[in-house]
Amino acid sequence: SAVISQKPSRDICQRGTSLTIQCQVDSQVTMMFWYRQQPGQSLTLIATANQGSEATYESGFVIDKFPISRPNLTFSTLTVSNMSPEDSSIYLCSVWTVGKDEQYFGPGTRLTVT
Amino acid sequence: AQTVTQSQPEMSVQEAETVTLSCTYDTSENNYYLFWYKQPPSRQMILVIRQEAYKQQNATENRFSVNFQKAAKSFSLKISDSQLGDTAMYFCAFMKQGSGAQKLVFGQGTRLTINP
């Protein structure tokens, strides 16, 4: 399976600010995903990061709040904009590769908004 | 839309015992995958086992096995000879099979504690 890293691993931010989370994979992958896990909850997909085109967002998530970039096949960023305490969550990236039909996850970024 | 339900919020067993975690799902799709992921306190999501819907044979990975009942839309995970390191949140997940990547739909999770 791919080795996936995320930066930062955790952060404490003030409301109204923005944080950019990075996801790096050690090999080229077809698709990258961003999930949110609110405290004590399951994972919910935010968006699919497409290389060379705009991300595809799930219902309830918008580009202005969660802009995503994917400049190449091994890297993606998720920005959480104009943060509020409700954005306190774990944010995880995952990757999918053609022929594998499995998703592997990064270690996650724990965000706390005060 | 697909839904995944895990009806056991928490479970607790003694070390070396066998434990079964339940999962049911709802879908109109015929071709799909089912997964069990483990999330220990480190929060890393670890793929435990996967099952292709078209396969009748239940998947097995060492001490982990599944009981896949397609007609009943049931997908339970059995952990044999449980170990302290099995303590974690366990999530059941569904993924459509199709051209290109598909999103994972997760259940609510079951918190499993293995006691010494």
Coordinates of C-alpha atoms in Angstrom, one line a residue:
Chain A
S1 CA 0.0 0.0 0.0
A2 CA 1.1 3.6 -0.5
V3 CA 2.8 5.6 2.3
I4 CA 0.8 8.7 3.0
S5 CA 1.9 11.6 5.2
Q6 CA -0.1 14.7 6.3
K7 CA 1.1 18.0 7.7
P8 CA 0.5 19.3 10.3
S9 CA -0.4 16.4 12.5
R10 CA -2.3 18.7 14.8
D11 CA -3.0 22.4 15.2
I12 CA -4.9 24.8 17.4
C13 CA -6.3 27.8 15.5
Q14 CA -8.3 30.9 16.3
R15 CA -11.7 31.4 14.8
G16 CA -11.7 33.4 11.7
T17 CA -8.3 32.2 10.5
S18 CA -7.5 29.6 7.8
L19 CA -5.4 26.4 7.9
T20 CA -3.9 24.5 4.9
I21 CA -3.4 20.8 5.4
Q22 CA -1.0 18.9 3.1
C23 CA -1.2 15.3 1.9
Q24 CA 1.8 13.7 0.3
V25 CA 1.9 10.2 -1.2
D26 CA 5.1 8.2 -2.0
S27 CA 3.8 7.0 -5.3
Q28 CA 1.5 8.3 -8.1
V29 CA -2.1 7.7 -7.4
T30 CA -5.2 8.1 -9.5
M31 CA -7.5 9.8 -7.0
M32 CA -7.2 11.5 -3.6
F33 CA -10.1 12.2 -1.2
W34 CA -10.5 14.4 1.8
Y35 CA -12.7 13.2 4.7
R36 CA -13.8 14.9 7.9
Q37 CA -14.3 13.1 11.2
Q38 CA -16.0 15.2 13.8
P39 CA -15.4 14.4 17.5
G40 CA -16.9 11.0 18.3
Q41 CA -18.3 10.6 14.8
S42 CA -17.7 8.6 11.7
L43 CA -16.0 9.8 8.5
T44 CA -17.7 12.0 6.0
L45 CA -16.4 12.7 2.5
I46 CA -15.7 16.4 1.9
A47 CA -14.5 16.2 -1.7
T48 CA -12.6 14.3 -4.3
A49 CA -9.4 15.9 -5.5
N50 CA -8.9 15.6 -9.2
Q51 CA -5.5 16.1 -10.7
G52 CA -5.6 19.0 -13.2
S53 CA -9.2 20.0 -12.6
E54 CA -11.4 21.3 -9.9
A55 CA -12.3 19.2 -6.9
T56 CA -15.7 17.5 -6.7
Y57 CA -17.6 18.4 -3.5
E58 CA -20.1 16.4 -1.6
S59 CA -23.5 17.9 -0.6
G60 CA -23.0 20.3 2.3
F61 CA -19.4 21.2 1.5
V62 CA -18.5 24.2 -0.7
I63 CA -15.3 25.3 -2.4
D64 CA -15.2 28.7 -0.6
K65 CA -15.0 27.0 2.8
F66 CA -12.8 24.0 1.8
P67 CA -10.7 25.0 -1.2
I68 CA -8.6 22.0 -2.5
S69 CA -5.6 21.9 -4.8
R70 CA -4.0 18.9 -6.5
P71 CA -1.1 20.1 -8.6
N72 CA 0.3 16.6 -9.3
L73 CA -0.4 12.9 -8.8
T74 CA 1.3 12.7 -5.4
F75 CA 0.2 15.8 -3.6
S76 CA -2.9 17.6 -2.5
T77 CA -3.9 20.4 0.0
L78 CA -7.1 21.1 1.8
T79 CA -7.7 24.6 3.3
V80 CA -10.2 25.1 6.0
S81 CA -11.2 28.8 5.7
N82 CA -12.7 31.3 8.1
M83 CA -12.7 28.6 10.8
S84 CA -15.2 28.3 13.6
P85 CA -15.3 25.9 16.6
E86 CA -17.6 23.7 14.6
D87 CA -14.7 23.0 12.2
S88 CA -12.8 21.2 15.1
S89 CA -12.3 17.7 13.6
I90 CA -9.9 15.2 12.3
Y91 CA -9.2 15.7 8.6
L92 CA -8.0 12.7 6.7
C93 CA -6.8 12.3 3.2
S94 CA -7.1 9.0 1.4
V95 CA -5.8 7.7 -1.9
W96 CA -7.1 5.3 -4.6
T97 CA -5.2 3.6 -7.4
V98 CA -6.6 2.0 -10.5
G99 CA -6.6 -1.8 -10.1
K100 CA -6.5 -1.7 -6.3
D101 CA -10.1 -0.8 -5.6
E102 CA -9.0 0.1 -2.0
Q103 CA -8.5 3.3 -0.2
Y104 CA -5.6 4.0 2.1
F105 CA -5.6 6.8 4.6
G106 CA -3.1 9.2 5.9
P107 CA -2.5 9.6 9.6
G108 CA -5.0 12.6 9.9
T109 CA -4.7 16.2 11.1
R110 CA -6.4 17.0 14.4
L111 CA -7.7 20.6 14.2
T112 CA -9.0 22.5 17.2
V113 CA -10.6 25.9 16.7
T114 CA -10.8 28.1 19.7
Chain B
A1 CA -28.0 6.5 -1.7
Q2 CA -26.2 3.9 0.2
T3 CA -26.3 3.6 4.0
V4 CA -24.3 1.6 6.4
T5 CA -25.4 0.8 10.0
Q6 CA -23.4 -0.5 12.9
S7 CA -25.8 -1.3 15.7
Q8 CA -23.2 -1.9 18.4
P9 CA -21.7 1.4 19.6
E10 CA -19.4 -0.4 22.1
M11 CA -18.2 -3.9 22.8
S12 CA -15.8 -5.3 25.3
V13 CA -14.3 -8.8 25.6
Q14 CA -11.5 -10.6 27.4
E15 CA -8.2 -11.2 25.7
A16 CA -8.1 -14.4 23.6
E17 CA -11.9 -14.5 23.2
T18 CA -13.7 -14.3 19.9
V19 CA -15.8 -11.3 19.1
T20 CA -18.1 -10.5 16.2
L21 CA -19.0 -6.9 15.1
S22 CA -22.2 -6.4 13.1
C23 CA -22.8 -4.3 10.0
T24 CA -25.8 -4.0 7.8
Y25 CA -26.1 -1.9 4.6
D26 CA -28.7 -0.7 2.2
T27 CA -28.0 -0.3 -1.5
S28 CA -29.7 -0.9 -4.9
E29 CA -26.3 -1.6 -6.5
N30 CA -25.3 -5.1 -7.5
N31 CA -21.6 -4.6 -7.8
Y32 CA -19.8 -3.2 -4.8
Y33 CA -17.1 -3.7 -2.2
L34 CA -17.4 -3.9 1.6
F35 CA -14.5 -3.1 4.0
W36 CA -13.7 -3.1 7.7
Y37 CA -11.3 -0.4 8.9
K38 CA -9.7 -0.1 12.3
Q39 CA -8.9 3.2 13.9
P40 CA -6.8 2.9 17.1
P41 CA -6.2 5.9 19.4
S42 CA -3.5 7.0 17.1
R43 CA -6.4 7.9 14.7
Q44 CA -4.7 6.1 11.7
M45 CA -7.3 4.4 9.6
I46 CA -6.1 0.9 8.8
L47 CA -7.7 -1.4 6.3
V48 CA -8.5 -4.7 8.0
I49 CA -10.3 -6.7 5.3
R50 CA -12.3 -6.3 2.1
Q51 CA -15.0 -8.3 0.4
E52 CA -16.1 -8.1 -3.2
A53 CA -19.9 -8.5 -3.5
Y54 CA -19.6 -10.9 -6.5
K55 CA -17.6 -13.4 -4.4
Q56 CA -19.6 -15.9 -2.4
Q57 CA -16.5 -17.0 -0.4
N58 CA -16.0 -15.0 2.8
A59 CA -12.8 -13.1 3.0
T60 CA -10.2 -14.0 5.6
E61 CA -7.1 -12.2 6.9
N62 CA -5.3 -14.1 9.6
R63 CA -7.4 -13.7 12.8
F64 CA -10.0 -11.6 10.9
S65 CA -12.8 -13.1 8.9
V66 CA -16.1 -11.8 7.6
N67 CA -19.6 -13.3 7.3
F68 CA -21.0 -11.8 4.1
Q69 CA -24.7 -12.4 3.5
K70 CA -25.6 -10.5 0.3
A71 CA -29.3 -11.2 0.3
A72 CA -29.6 -10.0 3.9
K73 CA -27.2 -7.1 3.2
S74 CA -25.2 -8.1 6.2
F75 CA -21.4 -8.0 6.7
S76 CA -20.1 -8.9 10.1
L77 CA -16.4 -9.1 11.2
K78 CA -15.2 -11.9 13.4
I79 CA -11.9 -11.4 15.4
S80 CA -10.5 -14.7 16.7
D81 CA -8.0 -14.9 19.6
S82 CA -8.4 -11.2 20.3
Q83 CA -5.4 -9.3 21.4
L84 CA -4.9 -6.1 23.4
G85 CA -3.7 -4.4 20.2
D86 CA -7.1 -5.0 18.6
T87 CA -8.6 -2.3 20.9
A88 CA -9.8 0.4 18.5
M89 CA -12.8 1.9 16.7
Y90 CA -14.0 -0.4 13.9
F91 CA -15.8 1.1 10.9
C92 CA -17.7 -0.8 8.3
A93 CA -17.6 0.8 4.9
F94 CA -19.3 0.5 1.5
M95 CA -18.0 1.4 -1.9
K96 CA -19.7 1.1 -5.3
Q97 CA -17.8 -0.7 -8.0
G98 CA -17.5 1.4 -11.1
S99 CA -15.2 3.1 -13.5
G100 CA -13.0 5.4 -11.6
A101 CA -12.7 5.9 -7.9
Q102 CA -15.8 5.8 -5.8
K103 CA -16.3 7.3 -2.3
L104 CA -16.5 5.2 0.9
V105 CA -19.7 5.4 2.9
F106 CA -19.0 4.6 6.5
G107 CA -21.1 3.2 9.4
Q108 CA -21.1 4.9 12.8
G109 CA -18.4 2.7 14.2
T110 CA -18.1 0.2 17.0
R111 CA -15.7 0.9 19.9
L112 CA -14.0 -2.4 20.8
T113 CA -12.1 -2.9 24.0
I114 CA -10.0 -5.9 24.6
N115 CA -9.5 -6.4 28.4
P116 CA -6.4 -8.2 29.8

